[in-house]
Coordinates of C-alpha atoms in Angstrom, one line a residue:
M1 CA 13.5 -45.0 27.3
I2 CA 14.4 -41.5 28.7
L3 CA 12.0 -37.5 28.3
V4 CA 13.9 -34.9 27.1
S5 CA 13.1 -30.9 26.9
S6 CA 12.3 -30.9 22.9
C7 CA 14.2 -27.4 23.5
L8 CA 17.4 -29.3 24.8
A9 CA 17.3 -31.3 22.1
G10 CA 17.1 -28.8 19.3
L11 CA 13.9 -27.7 18.6
P12 CA 13.1 -24.1 18.9
V13 CA 9.9 -24.3 20.5
R14 CA 11.2 -21.9 23.5
Y15 CA 9.1 -18.8 24.5
N16 CA 10.8 -16.4 22.2
G17 CA 10.8 -19.5 19.8
T18 CA 14.8 -20.5 20.4
H19 CA 16.2 -24.2 21.1
S20 CA 18.9 -24.6 23.8
L21 CA 20.8 -27.9 22.3
N22 CA 22.5 -29.7 24.2
Y23 CA 24.5 -32.7 22.1
K24 CA 24.3 -34.6 24.8
I25 CA 20.6 -34.8 24.4
S26 CA 21.4 -34.9 20.7
K27 CA 23.3 -38.0 20.7
L28 CA 20.5 -39.6 22.7
I29 CA 18.1 -39.5 20.5
E30 CA 20.1 -40.0 17.3
V31 CA 20.8 -43.2 19.2
N32 CA 17.0 -44.1 20.0
K33 CA 17.6 -43.8 23.8
A34 CA 15.3 -40.1 24.5
I35 CA 11.9 -38.8 22.9
P36 CA 11.5 -35.0 23.0
V37 CA 8.5 -33.7 24.8
C38 CA 7.7 -29.9 25.5
P39 CA 5.2 -29.9 27.8
E40 CA 3.6 -26.2 26.7
L41 CA 3.1 -27.2 23.2
L42 CA 1.3 -30.0 24.7
G43 CA -0.4 -27.5 27.0
G44 CA -1.9 -25.5 23.8
F45 CA 0.8 -22.9 23.9
S46 CA 2.1 -22.3 20.4
T47 CA 6.1 -20.5 19.2
P48 CA 6.1 -17.7 19.8
R49 CA 5.2 -17.1 23.4
E50 CA 4.8 -14.7 25.5
P51 CA 7.3 -15.3 28.6
A52 CA 5.6 -16.8 32.2
E53 CA 6.9 -17.2 35.7
I54 CA 5.1 -19.2 38.7
I55 CA 3.8 -16.2 41.1
G56 CA 2.7 -17.3 44.5
G57 CA 5.1 -20.7 44.6
N58 CA 6.8 -23.1 42.7
G59 CA 5.1 -26.1 40.6
E60 CA 4.1 -27.9 43.6
D61 CA 2.0 -25.3 44.3
V62 CA 0.7 -24.6 41.3
L63 CA -0.6 -27.9 41.4
D64 CA -2.1 -28.2 45.1
G65 CA -4.2 -24.6 43.9
K66 CA -2.2 -22.2 45.7
A67 CA 0.1 -20.7 43.0
K68 CA -0.6 -19.3 39.5
V69 CA 1.5 -19.4 36.7
I70 CA 1.1 -16.0 35.3
E71 CA 2.4 -13.8 31.6
K72 CA 4.5 -11.5 31.7
S73 CA 1.3 -9.2 30.5
G74 CA -0.9 -10.6 33.5
R75 CA -2.6 -13.3 31.7
D76 CA -3.7 -16.7 34.0
V77 CA -2.0 -19.5 31.5
T78 CA -2.2 -22.0 35.4
E79 CA -4.9 -24.6 33.7
L80 CA -2.9 -25.1 30.3
Y81 CA 0.7 -25.5 32.1
I82 CA -1.3 -27.9 34.5
K83 CA -2.3 -30.0 31.6
G84 CA 0.5 -30.0 29.3
A85 CA 2.1 -31.3 32.9
Y86 CA -0.7 -34.7 32.9
I87 CA -0.2 -34.9 28.7
T88 CA 3.7 -35.8 29.9
L89 CA 3.1 -37.8 33.1
K90 CA 1.2 -39.8 30.2
K91 CA 3.9 -40.2 27.6
A92 CA 6.1 -41.2 30.5
I93 CA 4.3 -43.9 31.8
D94 CA 3.1 -44.7 27.8
V95 CA 7.2 -45.0 27.3
N96 CA 8.8 -46.2 30.6
A97 CA 10.6 -43.7 30.7
T98 CA 13.2 -44.8 33.4
V99 CA 14.4 -40.5 33.6
V100 CA 13.6 -37.3 32.4
A101 CA 15.7 -34.5 31.2
L102 CA 14.6 -31.2 31.4
K103 CA 15.1 -27.4 30.9
E104 CA 16.3 -25.8 34.5
Y105 CA 14.3 -22.6 35.3
S106 CA 11.1 -23.0 33.0
P107 CA 8.0 -22.6 34.7
S108 CA 7.3 -26.4 33.4
C109 CA 10.6 -28.1 33.5
G110 CA 12.7 -26.0 36.0
S111 CA 13.9 -29.4 38.1
S112 CA 16.2 -27.5 41.4
M113 CA 15.4 -23.6 39.9
I114 CA 12.6 -21.7 38.3
Y115 CA 12.3 -17.5 38.4
N116 CA 10.9 -16.3 41.1
G117 CA 8.0 -15.0 39.5
K118 CA 8.6 -11.0 39.0
F119 CA 10.2 -11.3 35.5
V120 CA 13.4 -10.0 36.6
G121 CA 15.4 -12.5 35.9
E122 CA 16.0 -13.6 39.4
K123 CA 15.4 -17.0 40.4
I124 CA 14.3 -19.3 43.9
V125 CA 14.7 -23.2 44.5
G126 CA 11.6 -24.9 43.1
N127 CA 10.1 -27.3 40.6
G128 CA 8.3 -26.8 37.5
V129 CA 4.6 -27.9 37.4
T130 CA 5.7 -31.0 35.2
T131 CA 9.4 -32.2 36.9
A132 CA 6.4 -30.8 40.2
L133 CA 4.0 -33.5 38.6
L134 CA 6.4 -36.1 37.3
K135 CA 8.6 -36.4 41.0
R136 CA 4.7 -36.7 42.7
N137 CA 4.3 -39.6 40.4
G138 CA 7.5 -41.5 41.4
L139 CA 9.7 -40.3 37.9
R140 CA 13.5 -39.4 38.4
V141 CA 13.7 -36.3 37.0
I142 CA 16.7 -34.2 36.0
S143 CA 18.2 -31.3 34.7
E144 CA 20.4 -30.5 31.4
E145 CA 23.1 -29.0 34.2
Q146 CA 22.8 -32.5 35.3
L147 CA 22.7 -35.2 32.8
A148 CA 26.5 -35.8 32.6
D149 CA 26.0 -37.7 36.0
Y150 CA 23.8 -40.0 33.9
F151 CA 25.3 -39.9 30.4
D152 CA 26.9 -42.9 31.0
E153 CA 24.1 -44.6 33.2
I154 CA 21.8 -44.2 29.9
I155 CA 24.2 -44.8 26.8

């Protein structure tokens, strides 16, 4: 079983109320190989919500207390991101997930690139909070961009 970002499954849960449907992920759900999950909703956010970015580092730094997740208006939402990450980790363990496919660039789900924390659309190398926690616990996390490399193995 794999976990996938709910937005990639076509659910309108992104911060702006949209989705990022990925047809390969929708196929995995259709054949009962994947379960959708949204760490931000699990953490207590609703949709739509204000955009947020990691300030002062990456997901690992957030988990270590060295960086924060801040909404564009300046509200600190770090604890909600951490809460969502831990609930997602529990779900991954509960379903015995072999891989987790998450939405790239997200402050929760980014698995190689995230936004730089300045709300100007620039990206930096780094993991989101959920990805960092999952990787620390030995789970394989990929982005939707890497899914093609694993699709035949999964299906």
